[in-house]
């Protein structure tokens, strides 16, 4: 069993369900910044895994699937990292981007 299987999701976010002033839809594209890549060893294990996972642009929901964490938890962790400059949010994919939409659907199903 991994650490995440023992730790309740609300403990990973300090009981928060959102980050004030940060709008992160499930399809938001995230990518680690240079500062984020340099801070990996100084963040919580979950934040570090998120920064590593998002070295290349990735949708929030896809990152959630890769990390095996609920989307709400990843949204809060990503919001914190965005506010601190460790992640950046890119353009949301166009609705006609079929490969991305298929990956998002797979992520929601937990098949990634």
Short mmCIF file of N, CA, C and O in Angstrom, two decimals:
data_model
loop_
_atom_site.label_atom_id
_atom_site.label_comp_id
_atom_site.label_asym_id
_atom_site.label_seq_id
_atom_site.Cartn_x
_atom_site.Cartn_y
_atom_site.Cartn_z
N UNK A 1 0.83 -1.19 0.00
CA UNK A 1 0.00 0.00 0.00
C UNK A 1 0.87 1.25 0.00
O UNK A 1 1.91 1.28 0.62
N UNK A 2 0.40 2.26 -0.69
CA UNK A 2 1.14 3.50 -0.75
C UNK A 2 0.69 4.44 0.37
O UNK A 2 -0.33 4.23 1.01
N UNK A 3 1.45 5.47 0.56
CA UNK A 3 1.13 6.48 1.58
C UNK A 3 -0.26 7.06 1.35
O UNK A 3 -1.02 7.29 2.28
N UNK A 4 -0.62 7.28 0.06
CA UNK A 4 -1.91 7.88 -0.28
C UNK A 4 -3.08 7.03 0.15
O UNK A 4 -4.17 7.53 0.38
N UNK A 5 -2.88 5.72 0.25
CA UNK A 5 -3.96 4.84 0.66
C UNK A 5 -4.23 4.95 2.16
O UNK A 5 -5.27 4.53 2.63
N UNK A 6 -3.29 5.50 2.91
CA UNK A 6 -3.44 5.65 4.34
C UNK A 6 -3.87 7.05 4.75
O UNK A 6 -4.45 7.25 5.80
N UNK A 7 -3.56 8.03 3.92
CA UNK A 7 -3.83 9.42 4.25
C UNK A 7 -5.15 9.84 3.60
O UNK A 7 -5.34 9.68 2.40
N UNK A 8 -6.05 10.37 4.40
CA UNK A 8 -7.34 10.83 3.88
C UNK A 8 -7.11 12.05 2.99
O UNK A 8 -6.28 12.92 3.30
N UNK A 9 -7.86 12.13 1.88
CA UNK A 9 -7.67 13.26 0.94
C UNK A 9 -7.76 14.63 1.60
O UNK A 9 -6.98 15.52 1.27
N UNK A 10 -8.67 14.81 2.56
CA UNK A 10 -8.81 16.14 3.17
C UNK A 10 -7.58 16.53 3.98
O UNK A 10 -7.33 17.70 4.20
N UNK A 11 -6.80 15.55 4.42
CA UNK A 11 -5.56 15.88 5.13
C UNK A 11 -4.50 16.42 4.17
O UNK A 11 -3.68 17.25 4.56
N UNK A 12 -4.53 15.96 2.92
CA UNK A 12 -3.55 16.42 1.93
C UNK A 12 -3.78 17.88 1.56
O UNK A 12 -2.87 18.55 1.08
N UNK A 13 -5.00 18.36 1.76
CA UNK A 13 -5.33 19.74 1.38
C UNK A 13 -5.62 20.62 2.58
O UNK A 13 -6.08 21.74 2.42
N UNK A 14 -5.39 20.11 3.77
CA UNK A 14 -5.70 20.89 4.97
C UNK A 14 -7.19 21.12 5.12
O UNK A 14 -7.60 22.12 5.69
N UNK A 15 -7.99 20.22 4.58
CA UNK A 15 -9.43 20.35 4.68
C UNK A 15 -10.05 21.29 3.64
O UNK A 15 -11.25 21.46 3.60
N UNK A 16 -9.22 21.88 2.79
CA UNK A 16 -9.74 22.82 1.78
C UNK A 16 -10.27 22.07 0.57
O UNK A 16 -9.77 21.01 0.22
N UNK A 17 -11.27 22.65 -0.06
CA UNK A 17 -11.81 22.08 -1.29
C UNK A 17 -11.52 22.96 -2.49
O UNK A 17 -11.83 22.59 -3.62
N UNK A 18 -10.95 24.13 -2.26
CA UNK A 18 -10.58 25.03 -3.36
C UNK A 18 -9.53 26.02 -2.87
O UNK A 18 -9.28 26.14 -1.67
N UNK A 19 -8.94 26.71 -3.82
CA UNK A 19 -7.94 27.74 -3.52
C UNK A 19 -8.55 29.07 -3.96
O UNK A 19 -8.94 29.23 -5.12
N UNK A 20 -8.66 30.01 -3.02
CA UNK A 20 -9.24 31.33 -3.31
C UNK A 20 -8.56 31.98 -4.49
O UNK A 20 -7.33 32.04 -4.58
N UNK A 21 -9.37 32.46 -5.43
CA UNK A 21 -8.85 33.22 -6.55
C UNK A 21 -8.25 32.39 -7.67
O UNK A 21 -7.69 32.94 -8.61
N UNK A 22 -8.32 31.07 -7.58
CA UNK A 22 -7.75 30.21 -8.62
C UNK A 22 -8.88 29.38 -9.23
O UNK A 22 -9.56 28.64 -8.53
N UNK A 23 -9.07 29.53 -10.54
CA UNK A 23 -10.08 28.78 -11.26
C UNK A 23 -9.38 27.68 -12.04
O UNK A 23 -8.61 27.96 -12.96
N UNK A 24 -9.65 26.43 -11.68
CA UNK A 24 -9.02 25.30 -12.36
C UNK A 24 -10.07 24.27 -12.78
O UNK A 24 -10.41 23.38 -12.01
N UNK A 25 -10.58 24.40 -14.00
CA UNK A 25 -11.48 23.36 -14.48
C UNK A 25 -10.71 22.06 -14.70
O UNK A 25 -9.47 22.06 -14.80
N UNK A 26 -11.42 20.96 -14.78
CA UNK A 26 -10.78 19.65 -14.94
C UNK A 26 -9.91 19.58 -16.18
O UNK A 26 -8.91 18.88 -16.20
N UNK A 27 -10.29 20.33 -17.22
CA UNK A 27 -9.53 20.26 -18.47
C UNK A 27 -8.38 21.26 -18.53
O UNK A 27 -7.68 21.34 -19.54
N UNK A 28 -8.15 22.00 -17.46
CA UNK A 28 -7.06 22.98 -17.44
C UNK A 28 -5.72 22.28 -17.67
O UNK A 28 -5.44 21.24 -17.08
N UNK A 29 -4.93 22.87 -18.54
CA UNK A 29 -3.61 22.32 -18.84
C UNK A 29 -2.59 22.90 -17.86
O UNK A 29 -2.54 24.11 -17.67
N UNK A 30 -1.81 22.04 -17.25
CA UNK A 30 -0.83 22.43 -16.24
C UNK A 30 0.57 22.04 -16.70
O UNK A 30 0.75 21.01 -17.35
N UNK A 31 1.54 22.86 -16.32
CA UNK A 31 2.93 22.53 -16.60
C UNK A 31 3.81 23.13 -15.51
O UNK A 31 3.60 24.26 -15.07
N UNK A 32 4.79 22.35 -15.08
CA UNK A 32 5.75 22.83 -14.07
C UNK A 32 6.58 23.96 -14.65
O UNK A 32 6.98 23.93 -15.81
N UNK A 33 6.86 24.95 -13.82
CA UNK A 33 7.76 26.03 -14.21
C UNK A 33 9.19 25.62 -13.82
O UNK A 33 9.40 24.62 -13.13
N UNK A 34 10.13 26.41 -14.24
CA UNK A 34 11.52 26.14 -13.84
C UNK A 34 11.64 26.20 -12.32
O UNK A 34 12.30 25.35 -11.71
N UNK A 35 10.99 27.18 -11.70
CA UNK A 35 11.01 27.27 -10.23
C UNK A 35 10.41 26.02 -9.60
O UNK A 35 10.91 25.53 -8.59
N UNK A 36 9.34 25.51 -10.20
CA UNK A 36 8.71 24.29 -9.69
C UNK A 36 9.62 23.09 -9.81
O UNK A 36 9.73 22.28 -8.88
N UNK A 37 10.29 22.97 -10.93
CA UNK A 37 11.22 21.84 -11.11
C UNK A 37 12.38 21.93 -10.13
O UNK A 37 12.89 20.91 -9.67
N UNK A 38 12.78 23.15 -9.79
CA UNK A 38 13.87 23.33 -8.82
C UNK A 38 13.42 23.14 -7.38
O UNK A 38 14.26 22.99 -6.50
N UNK A 39 12.12 23.16 -7.14
CA UNK A 39 11.59 23.07 -5.77
C UNK A 39 11.06 21.69 -5.41
O UNK A 39 10.54 21.49 -4.33
N UNK A 40 11.20 20.74 -6.31
CA UNK A 40 10.61 19.41 -6.10
C UNK A 40 11.02 18.81 -4.76
O UNK A 40 10.20 18.24 -4.06
N UNK A 41 12.28 18.94 -4.39
CA UNK A 41 12.74 18.32 -3.14
C UNK A 41 12.33 19.10 -1.89
O UNK A 41 12.57 18.64 -0.77
N UNK A 42 11.69 20.25 -2.05
CA UNK A 42 11.27 21.05 -0.90
C UNK A 42 9.74 21.08 -0.73
O UNK A 42 9.23 21.84 0.09
N UNK A 43 9.02 20.29 -1.50
CA UNK A 43 7.56 20.26 -1.44
C UNK A 43 7.09 18.97 -0.79
O UNK A 43 7.87 18.06 -0.57
N UNK A 44 5.79 18.91 -0.48
CA UNK A 44 5.24 17.67 0.07
C UNK A 44 5.38 16.57 -0.99
O UNK A 44 5.53 16.87 -2.18
N UNK A 45 5.32 15.32 -0.57
CA UNK A 45 5.43 14.24 -1.57
C UNK A 45 4.39 14.36 -2.68
O UNK A 45 4.70 14.14 -3.86
N UNK A 46 3.16 14.72 -2.34
CA UNK A 46 2.10 14.83 -3.34
C UNK A 46 2.36 16.00 -4.29
O UNK A 46 2.17 15.87 -5.50
N UNK A 47 2.80 17.12 -3.76
CA UNK A 47 3.12 18.27 -4.61
C UNK A 47 4.30 17.94 -5.52
O UNK A 47 4.29 18.28 -6.71
N UNK A 48 5.30 17.27 -4.98
CA UNK A 48 6.46 16.88 -5.78
C UNK A 48 6.06 15.96 -6.92
O UNK A 48 6.50 16.14 -8.06
N UNK A 49 5.20 14.99 -6.64
CA UNK A 49 4.73 14.08 -7.68
C UNK A 49 3.95 14.84 -8.74
O UNK A 49 4.08 14.55 -9.94
N UNK A 50 3.16 15.82 -8.34
CA UNK A 50 2.41 16.63 -9.30
C UNK A 50 3.36 17.44 -10.19
O UNK A 50 3.19 17.51 -11.40
N UNK A 51 4.37 18.04 -9.58
CA UNK A 51 5.34 18.81 -10.36
C UNK A 51 6.09 17.93 -11.35
O UNK A 51 6.35 18.33 -12.49
N UNK A 52 6.44 16.73 -10.93
CA UNK A 52 7.13 15.80 -11.82
C UNK A 52 6.20 15.35 -12.94
O UNK A 52 6.58 15.32 -14.11
N UNK A 53 4.98 15.02 -12.59
CA UNK A 53 3.99 14.56 -13.57
C UNK A 53 3.72 15.63 -14.62
O UNK A 53 3.50 15.32 -15.79
N UNK A 54 3.76 16.90 -14.21
CA UNK A 54 3.43 18.00 -15.13
C UNK A 54 4.66 18.64 -15.75
O UNK A 54 4.63 19.80 -16.14
N UNK A 55 5.74 17.90 -15.87
CA UNK A 55 6.90 18.45 -16.58
C UNK A 55 6.53 18.78 -18.02
O UNK A 55 7.04 19.72 -18.60
N UNK A 56 5.67 17.97 -18.59
CA UNK A 56 5.09 18.24 -19.91
C UNK A 56 3.65 18.67 -19.67
O UNK A 56 3.03 18.23 -18.70
N UNK A 57 3.08 19.50 -20.53
CA UNK A 57 1.70 19.95 -20.33
C UNK A 57 0.74 18.77 -20.17
O UNK A 57 0.82 17.79 -20.90
N UNK A 58 -0.13 18.88 -19.17
CA UNK A 58 -1.07 17.81 -18.88
C UNK A 58 -2.34 18.39 -18.28
O UNK A 58 -2.27 19.32 -17.49
N UNK A 59 -3.47 17.84 -18.66
CA UNK A 59 -4.74 18.27 -18.10
C UNK A 59 -4.82 17.88 -16.64
O UNK A 59 -4.31 16.83 -16.23
N UNK A 60 -5.46 18.72 -15.85
CA UNK A 60 -5.61 18.46 -14.42
C UNK A 60 -6.20 17.08 -14.18
O UNK A 60 -5.70 16.32 -13.34
N UNK A 61 -7.24 16.72 -14.90
CA UNK A 61 -7.88 15.42 -14.69
C UNK A 61 -6.94 14.27 -15.06
O UNK A 61 -6.96 13.22 -14.43
N UNK A 62 -6.11 14.47 -16.06
CA UNK A 62 -5.15 13.44 -16.44
C UNK A 62 -4.07 13.29 -15.36
O UNK A 62 -3.69 12.17 -14.99
N UNK A 63 -3.62 14.40 -14.81
CA UNK A 63 -2.65 14.36 -13.71
C UNK A 63 -3.25 13.63 -12.51
O UNK A 63 -2.58 12.83 -11.85
N UNK A 64 -4.52 13.90 -12.23
CA UNK A 64 -5.22 13.24 -11.14
C UNK A 64 -5.18 11.73 -11.31
O UNK A 64 -4.92 10.98 -10.37
N UNK A 65 -5.41 11.28 -12.52
CA UNK A 65 -5.38 9.85 -12.80
C UNK A 65 -3.98 9.28 -12.64
O UNK A 65 -3.80 8.22 -12.03
N UNK A 66 -2.99 9.98 -13.14
CA UNK A 66 -1.59 9.51 -13.01
C UNK A 66 -1.17 9.42 -11.54
O UNK A 66 -0.42 8.52 -11.17
N UNK A 67 -1.63 10.36 -10.73
CA UNK A 67 -1.25 10.40 -9.32
C UNK A 67 -2.12 9.51 -8.45
O UNK A 67 -1.83 9.31 -7.28
N UNK A 68 -3.20 9.00 -9.02
CA UNK A 68 -4.17 8.18 -8.29
C UNK A 68 -4.71 8.93 -7.07
O UNK A 68 -4.79 8.40 -5.97
N UNK A 69 -5.04 10.21 -7.31
CA UNK A 69 -5.62 11.08 -6.29
C UNK A 69 -6.92 11.66 -6.84
O UNK A 69 -7.04 11.87 -8.05
N UNK A 70 -7.89 11.95 -5.97
CA UNK A 70 -9.13 12.57 -6.44
C UNK A 70 -8.86 13.92 -7.13
O UNK A 70 -7.95 14.66 -6.75
N UNK A 71 -9.68 14.22 -8.13
CA UNK A 71 -9.53 15.47 -8.88
C UNK A 71 -9.57 16.67 -7.94
O UNK A 71 -8.78 17.61 -8.09
N UNK A 72 -10.45 16.66 -6.96
CA UNK A 72 -10.55 17.78 -6.02
C UNK A 72 -9.27 18.02 -5.25
O UNK A 72 -8.87 19.17 -5.00
N UNK A 73 -8.60 16.95 -4.86
CA UNK A 73 -7.32 17.08 -4.15
C UNK A 73 -6.26 17.67 -5.07
O UNK A 73 -5.54 18.60 -4.71
N UNK A 74 -6.18 17.16 -6.28
CA UNK A 74 -5.18 17.65 -7.23
C UNK A 74 -5.48 19.11 -7.58
O UNK A 74 -4.56 19.92 -7.72
N UNK A 75 -6.75 19.47 -7.66
CA UNK A 75 -7.13 20.86 -7.94
C UNK A 75 -6.59 21.79 -6.85
O UNK A 75 -6.05 22.86 -7.15
N UNK A 76 -6.72 21.41 -5.59
CA UNK A 76 -6.23 22.25 -4.49
C UNK A 76 -4.70 22.30 -4.49
O UNK A 76 -4.11 23.38 -4.37
N UNK A 77 -4.06 21.15 -4.64
CA UNK A 77 -2.59 21.13 -4.67
C UNK A 77 -2.07 21.97 -5.84
O UNK A 77 -1.13 22.77 -5.68
N UNK A 78 -2.69 21.81 -7.01
CA UNK A 78 -2.27 22.59 -8.19
C UNK A 78 -2.52 24.07 -7.98
O UNK A 78 -1.70 24.91 -8.36
N UNK A 79 -3.64 24.42 -7.35
CA UNK A 79 -3.94 25.82 -7.07
C UNK A 79 -2.88 26.46 -6.20
O UNK A 79 -2.44 27.59 -6.45
N UNK A 80 -2.45 25.73 -5.17
CA UNK A 80 -1.38 26.24 -4.31
C UNK A 80 -0.10 26.43 -5.10
O UNK A 80 0.58 27.46 -4.97
N UNK A 81 0.24 25.45 -5.92
CA UNK A 81 1.48 25.53 -6.71
C UNK A 81 1.41 26.63 -7.76
O UNK A 81 2.41 27.27 -8.06
N UNK A 82 0.23 26.86 -8.31
CA UNK A 82 0.05 27.97 -9.26
C UNK A 82 0.30 29.31 -8.57
O UNK A 82 1.00 30.17 -9.11
N UNK A 83 -0.30 29.49 -7.41
CA UNK A 83 -0.15 30.76 -6.68
C UNK A 83 1.30 31.03 -6.30
O UNK A 83 1.72 32.19 -6.21
N UNK A 84 2.07 29.97 -6.08
CA UNK A 84 3.47 30.12 -5.69
C UNK A 84 4.41 30.18 -6.88
O UNK A 84 5.62 30.34 -6.70
N UNK A 85 3.86 30.04 -8.10
CA UNK A 85 4.69 30.12 -9.30
C UNK A 85 5.40 28.83 -9.66
O UNK A 85 6.30 28.84 -10.50
N UNK A 86 5.00 27.71 -9.08
CA UNK A 86 5.64 26.43 -9.36
C UNK A 86 4.96 25.67 -10.50
O UNK A 86 5.54 24.77 -11.08
N UNK A 87 3.72 26.03 -10.79
CA UNK A 87 2.98 25.49 -11.93
C UNK A 87 2.45 26.67 -12.72
O UNK A 87 2.24 27.74 -12.17
N UNK A 88 2.22 26.45 -13.99
CA UNK A 88 1.53 27.45 -14.80
C UNK A 88 0.36 26.78 -15.50
O UNK A 88 0.40 25.58 -15.79
N UNK A 89 -0.67 27.57 -15.73
CA UNK A 89 -1.86 27.07 -16.40
C UNK A 89 -1.83 27.54 -17.83
O UNK A 89 -1.70 28.73 -18.11
N UNK A 90 -1.94 26.59 -18.75
CA UNK A 90 -1.96 26.91 -20.16
C UNK A 90 -3.37 27.06 -20.67
O UNK A 90 -4.33 27.03 -19.92
N UNK A 91 -3.47 27.19 -21.96
CA UNK A 91 -4.77 27.31 -22.60
C UNK A 91 -5.55 26.01 -22.43
O UNK A 91 -4.99 24.93 -22.51
N UNK A 92 -6.83 26.15 -22.20
CA UNK A 92 -7.71 24.99 -22.18
C UNK A 92 -7.87 24.52 -23.61
O UNK A 92 -8.00 25.33 -24.53
N UNK A 93 -7.84 23.22 -23.80
CA UNK A 93 -7.92 22.66 -25.14
C UNK A 93 -9.25 22.99 -25.80
O UNK A 93 -10.27 23.13 -25.13
N UNK A 94 -9.21 23.12 -27.09
CA UNK A 94 -10.44 23.36 -27.86
C UNK A 94 -11.32 22.12 -27.80
O UNK A 94 -10.83 21.00 -27.69
N UNK A 95 -12.61 22.32 -27.88
CA UNK A 95 -13.54 21.20 -27.77
C UNK A 95 -13.44 20.24 -28.96
O UNK A 95 -13.97 19.15 -28.90
N UNK A 96 -12.73 20.63 -30.02
CA UNK A 96 -12.57 19.72 -31.15
C UNK A 96 -11.25 18.96 -31.10
O UNK A 96 -10.88 18.29 -32.05
N UNK A 97 -10.53 19.04 -30.00
CA UNK A 97 -9.28 18.30 -29.82
C UNK A 97 -9.64 16.89 -29.34
O UNK A 97 -9.60 16.59 -28.15
N UNK A 98 -9.99 16.03 -30.28
CA UNK A 98 -10.51 14.69 -29.97
C UNK A 98 -9.51 13.85 -29.17
O UNK A 98 -9.90 13.24 -28.17
N UNK A 99 -8.22 13.78 -29.53
CA UNK A 99 -7.31 12.96 -28.74
C UNK A 99 -7.24 13.40 -27.27
O UNK A 99 -7.21 12.57 -26.37
N UNK A 100 -7.22 14.71 -27.03
CA UNK A 100 -7.18 15.19 -25.66
C UNK A 100 -8.47 14.83 -24.93
O UNK A 100 -8.45 14.36 -23.79
N UNK A 101 -9.59 15.03 -25.57
CA UNK A 101 -10.86 14.70 -24.94
C UNK A 101 -10.95 13.21 -24.63
O UNK A 101 -11.48 12.82 -23.57
N UNK A 102 -10.41 12.36 -25.49
CA UNK A 102 -10.40 10.92 -25.21
C UNK A 102 -9.52 10.62 -24.01
O UNK A 102 -9.88 9.80 -23.16
N UNK A 103 -8.36 11.28 -23.89
CA UNK A 103 -7.49 11.08 -22.72
C UNK A 103 -8.17 11.56 -21.45
O UNK A 103 -8.06 10.93 -20.40
N UNK A 104 -8.89 12.70 -21.54
CA UNK A 104 -9.61 13.21 -20.37
C UNK A 104 -10.67 12.21 -19.93
O UNK A 104 -10.82 11.92 -18.74
N UNK A 105 -11.40 11.66 -20.87
CA UNK A 105 -12.43 10.68 -20.55
C UNK A 105 -11.80 9.43 -19.93
O UNK A 105 -12.30 8.92 -18.93
N UNK A 106 -10.69 8.97 -20.49
CA UNK A 106 -9.99 7.83 -19.91
C UNK A 106 -9.52 8.14 -18.49
O UNK A 106 -9.59 7.29 -17.61
N UNK A 107 -9.04 9.37 -18.28
CA UNK A 107 -8.61 9.77 -16.95
C UNK A 107 -9.74 9.75 -15.96
O UNK A 107 -9.59 9.32 -14.82
N UNK A 108 -10.90 10.23 -16.37
CA UNK A 108 -12.06 10.21 -15.50
C UNK A 108 -12.49 8.79 -15.16
O UNK A 108 -12.96 8.51 -14.07
N UNK A 109 -12.30 7.89 -16.11
CA UNK A 109 -12.66 6.49 -15.89
C UNK A 109 -11.57 5.75 -15.11
O UNK A 109 -11.78 4.63 -14.68
N UNK A 110 -10.41 6.38 -14.94
CA UNK A 110 -9.31 5.74 -14.25
C UNK A 110 -8.58 4.72 -15.09
O UNK A 110 -7.96 3.81 -14.59
N UNK A 111 -8.61 4.91 -16.41
CA UNK A 111 -8.00 3.95 -17.33
C UNK A 111 -6.65 4.40 -17.85
O UNK A 111 -6.09 3.77 -18.72
N UNK A 112 -6.14 5.52 -17.39
CA UNK A 112 -4.86 6.03 -17.91
C UNK A 112 -3.73 5.32 -17.20
O UNK A 112 -3.75 5.02 -16.06
#
